[in-house]
Amino acid sequence: MEPLLAYRHVRLIRRFEERLVGLKTDGLILGSMHLCNGQEAIPVGACACLEQRDALTVTYRGHGWAIARGLPLAQLFAELQGRASELSGGLGGSPYFCSARHGFLGENSIVGAGVPIAMGAALASYFDGSGSVSLVAIGDGALNQGAVHEGLNMAGTMRLPLVVVVENNVYSELTPVRDMIPTATLVERAPMYGMAPATIDGNDVDAVESAVRQAVERARSGGGPSLIEAHTERLVGHYDLDPQHYRPAGEIEDAMTREPVGRLRSVIGDAEADRIDDEVEQELDAAVAASHNVPFPTTESVTEHLYA
Ligand SMILES: Cc1ncc(C[n+]2csc(CCOP(=O)(O)OP(=O)(O)O)c2C)c(N)n1
């Protein structure tokens, strides 16, 4: 991806989430949030490979994916404030962004639950011959979920058009990945599922884009599913109130030398980066202001979408 564009996208996601911290302090956002601060290059590189007809399913750490998929910023801010947005009507909030119009099957707060959903979208494509690809992002911890195993096994057996991107940010909540799996890597499970493996630097937009493009082309041409292990680091806690006592001293400072925003800034230079920063702030100002015009849901609507 052209570096100025890549910088713009990762910077927009970073600043979008930093704004949320301020909105929460002002009492406009309630509840906890799982931020993708540090992981922005993965959604930016991956979404560049998707077409409108493709399906995307992600985790509760999905703000970056929603932005990279093109969901409107004002609607995202509104949803976060519990306003009746065009997304989940204010009933989902931070971990349940969803927009069928954008082929965004949604975030999901249940660890690993995105895989069977994404596998279902891939199965639909297999039967209807639409040529659409289903991409799902999961965390490293999610790879140990039973439903994930079942979804990957079925996708591999039926050679479904599924691309699984594992955002390996070292931790599953507070537990390091090395304490959770008996193998040296996550990706070495891929051949057992009949999936094509790839390991990439998830902080490098180009590396992400290149690996995902290959996987998407493979899936679209009937070559079957892929499993991509993207190495990254979160620069913040598991959720926004996490005191991070489990992290060794100096770990975040070290990770700061590899994170995507600074990395791309050094490629494009401070002058261009500052200019883009200003544009991003203006875009976010306008989106926050517009979000305040979105009404709150009514009490009458509270039981809509409930089935029992
Ligand atoms: C089925 C299920 N089990 C447990 C939890 C509690 N939980 C929330 S996040 C999380 C850790 C997931 O780690 P990982 O998949 O690596 O994703 P990350 O948070 O690092 O992005 C756990 C265990 C949950 N939400 N769903």
CSV table of N, CA, C and O in Angstrom, one decimal, residues 15-55:
chain,number,residue,atom,x,y,z
A,15,ARG,N,-5.9,7.3,16.5
A,15,ARG,CA,-6.5,8.5,17.1
A,15,ARG,C,-8.0,8.3,17.4
A,15,ARG,O,-8.5,8.9,18.4
A,16,PHE,N,-8.7,7.5,16.6
A,16,PHE,CA,-10.1,7.2,16.9
A,16,PHE,C,-10.2,6.6,18.3
A,16,PHE,O,-11.0,7.0,19.2
A,17,GLU,N,-9.3,5.6,18.6
A,17,GLU,CA,-9.4,5.0,19.9
A,17,GLU,C,-8.9,5.9,21.0
A,17,GLU,O,-9.4,5.8,22.2
A,18,GLU,N,-7.9,6.7,20.8
A,18,GLU,CA,-7.5,7.6,21.8
A,18,GLU,C,-8.6,8.6,22.1
A,18,GLU,O,-8.7,9.0,23.3
A,19,ARG,N,-9.4,9.0,21.2
A,19,ARG,CA,-10.5,9.9,21.4
A,19,ARG,C,-11.5,9.2,22.4
A,19,ARG,O,-12.2,9.8,23.1
A,20,LEU,N,-11.7,7.9,22.2
A,20,LEU,CA,-12.7,7.2,23.0
A,20,LEU,C,-12.3,7.3,24.5
A,20,LEU,O,-13.3,7.4,25.4
A,21,VAL,N,-11.1,7.3,24.8
A,21,VAL,CA,-10.7,7.4,26.2
A,21,VAL,C,-11.2,8.8,26.8
A,21,VAL,O,-11.8,8.8,27.9
A,22,GLY,N,-11.1,9.8,26.0
A,22,GLY,CA,-11.6,11.1,26.4
A,22,GLY,C,-13.1,11.2,26.5
A,22,GLY,O,-13.7,11.7,27.5
A,23,LEU,N,-13.8,10.5,25.6
A,23,LEU,CA,-15.3,10.5,25.6
A,23,LEU,C,-15.7,9.7,26.8
A,23,LEU,O,-16.7,10.1,27.4
A,24,LYS,N,-15.0,8.7,27.2
A,24,LYS,CA,-15.4,7.9,28.4
A,24,LYS,C,-15.2,8.7,29.6
A,24,LYS,O,-16.0,8.7,30.5
A,25,THR,N,-14.0,9.5,29.7
A,25,THR,CA,-13.8,10.3,30.9
A,25,THR,C,-14.9,11.4,31.0
A,25,THR,O,-15.3,11.7,32.1
A,26,ASP,N,-15.4,11.8,29.9
A,26,ASP,CA,-16.5,12.8,29.9
A,26,ASP,C,-17.9,12.2,30.2
A,26,ASP,O,-18.9,12.8,30.2
A,27,GLY,N,-17.9,10.8,30.4
A,27,GLY,CA,-19.1,10.2,30.8
A,27,GLY,C,-20.0,9.8,29.6
A,27,GLY,O,-21.2,9.4,29.7
A,28,LEU,N,-19.5,10.0,28.4
A,28,LEU,CA,-20.3,9.7,27.2
A,28,LEU,C,-20.3,8.3,26.7
A,28,LEU,O,-21.1,7.8,25.9
A,29,ILE,N,-19.3,7.5,27.2
A,29,ILE,CA,-19.2,6.1,26.9
A,29,ILE,C,-19.2,5.4,28.2
A,29,ILE,O,-18.4,5.7,29.1
A,30,LEU,N,-20.0,4.3,28.3
A,30,LEU,CA,-20.1,3.5,29.5
A,30,LEU,C,-19.5,2.1,29.2
A,30,LEU,O,-19.6,1.7,28.1
A,31,GLY,N,-19.0,1.4,30.2
A,31,GLY,CA,-18.6,0.1,30.0
A,31,GLY,C,-17.1,0.0,29.6
A,31,GLY,O,-16.5,1.0,29.3
A,32,SER,N,-16.6,-1.2,29.5
A,32,SER,CA,-15.2,-1.4,29.1
A,32,SER,C,-15.0,-1.5,27.6
A,32,SER,O,-16.0,-1.8,26.9
A,33,MET,N,-13.8,-1.2,27.2
A,33,MET,CA,-13.5,-1.3,25.8
A,33,MET,C,-12.1,-2.0,25.6
A,33,MET,O,-11.2,-1.9,26.4
A,34,HIS,N,-12.1,-2.8,24.5
A,34,HIS,CA,-10.8,-3.6,24.2
A,34,HIS,C,-10.2,-2.8,23.0
A,34,HIS,O,-10.8,-2.9,21.9
A,35,LEU,N,-9.1,-2.2,23.3
A,35,LEU,CA,-8.5,-1.3,22.2
A,35,LEU,C,-7.5,-2.1,21.4
A,35,LEU,O,-6.8,-3.0,21.9
A,36,CYS,N,-7.3,-1.7,20.1
A,36,CYS,CA,-6.4,-2.4,19.2
A,36,CYS,C,-5.1,-1.6,19.1
A,36,CYS,O,-4.3,-1.8,18.1
A,37,ASN,N,-4.9,-0.7,20.0
A,37,ASN,CA,-3.7,0.2,20.0
A,37,ASN,C,-2.4,-0.6,19.8
A,37,ASN,O,-2.1,-1.4,20.6
A,38,GLY,N,-1.7,-0.4,18.7
A,38,GLY,CA,-0.5,-1.2,18.4
A,38,GLY,C,-0.7,-2.2,17.3
A,38,GLY,O,0.2,-2.6,16.6
A,39,GLN,N,-2.0,-2.6,17.1
A,39,GLN,CA,-2.3,-3.7,16.2
A,39,GLN,C,-2.9,-3.2,14.8
A,39,GLN,O,-3.4,-4.0,14.0
A,40,GLU,N,-2.8,-1.9,14.6
A,40,GLU,CA,-3.6,-1.3,13.5
A,40,GLU,C,-3.2,-1.8,12.1
A,40,GLU,O,-4.0,-1.7,11.2
A,41,ALA,N,-2.0,-2.2,11.9
A,41,ALA,CA,-1.5,-2.5,10.6
A,41,ALA,C,-2.2,-3.8,10.1
A,41,ALA,O,-2.3,-3.9,8.8
A,42,ILE,N,-2.7,-4.6,11.0
A,42,ILE,CA,-3.4,-5.9,10.5
A,42,ILE,C,-4.7,-5.6,9.8
A,42,ILE,O,-4.9,-5.9,8.6
A,43,PRO,N,-5.6,-4.9,10.4
A,43,PRO,CA,-6.9,-4.6,9.7
A,43,PRO,C,-6.6,-3.7,8.4
A,43,PRO,O,-7.3,-3.9,7.4
A,44,VAL,N,-5.7,-2.8,8.5
A,44,VAL,CA,-5.5,-1.9,7.4
A,44,VAL,C,-5.0,-2.7,6.2
A,44,VAL,O,-5.5,-2.6,5.1
A,45,GLY,N,-4.0,-3.6,6.4
A,45,GLY,CA,-3.4,-4.4,5.3
A,45,GLY,C,-4.4,-5.4,4.8
A,45,GLY,O,-4.6,-5.6,3.6
A,46,ALA,N,-5.2,-6.0,5.7
A,46,ALA,CA,-6.1,-7.1,5.3
A,46,ALA,C,-7.3,-6.6,4.6
A,46,ALA,O,-7.7,-7.1,3.6
A,47,CYS,N,-7.9,-5.5,5.1
A,47,CYS,CA,-9.1,-5.0,4.4
A,47,CYS,C,-8.8,-4.4,3.0
A,47,CYS,O,-9.8,-4.4,2.2
A,48,ALA,N,-7.6,-4.1,2.8
A,48,ALA,CA,-7.2,-3.6,1.4
A,48,ALA,C,-7.4,-4.7,0.4
A,48,ALA,O,-7.4,-4.5,-0.8
A,49,CYS,N,-7.5,-6.0,0.8
A,49,CYS,CA,-7.6,-7.1,-0.1
A,49,CYS,C,-9.0,-7.6,-0.3
A,49,CYS,O,-9.2,-8.5,-1.1
A,50,LEU,N,-9.9,-7.0,0.5
A,50,LEU,CA,-11.3,-7.5,0.4
A,50,LEU,C,-12.1,-6.7,-0.6
A,50,LEU,O,-12.0,-5.5,-0.8
A,51,GLU,N,-13.1,-7.4,-1.3
A,51,GLU,CA,-14.0,-6.8,-2.1
A,51,GLU,C,-15.3,-6.6,-1.4
A,51,GLU,O,-15.5,-7.2,-0.3
A,52,GLN,N,-16.2,-5.8,-1.9
A,52,GLN,CA,-17.5,-5.5,-1.3
A,52,GLN,C,-18.3,-6.8,-1.0
A,52,GLN,O,-18.9,-6.9,0.1
A,53,ARG,N,-18.2,-7.8,-1.9
A,53,ARG,CA,-19.0,-9.0,-1.7
A,53,ARG,C,-18.4,-9.9,-0.6
A,53,ARG,O,-19.1,-10.9,-0.2
A,54,ASP,N,-17.2,-9.6,-0.1
A,54,ASP,CA,-16.6,-10.5,0.9
A,54,ASP,C,-17.1,-10.3,2.3
A,54,ASP,O,-17.6,-9.2,2.6
A,55,ALA,N,-17.0,-11.3,3.1
A,55,ALA,CA,-17.5,-11.2,4.5
A,55,ALA,C,-16.4,-11.1,5.5
A,55,ALA,O,-15.3,-11.7,5.3
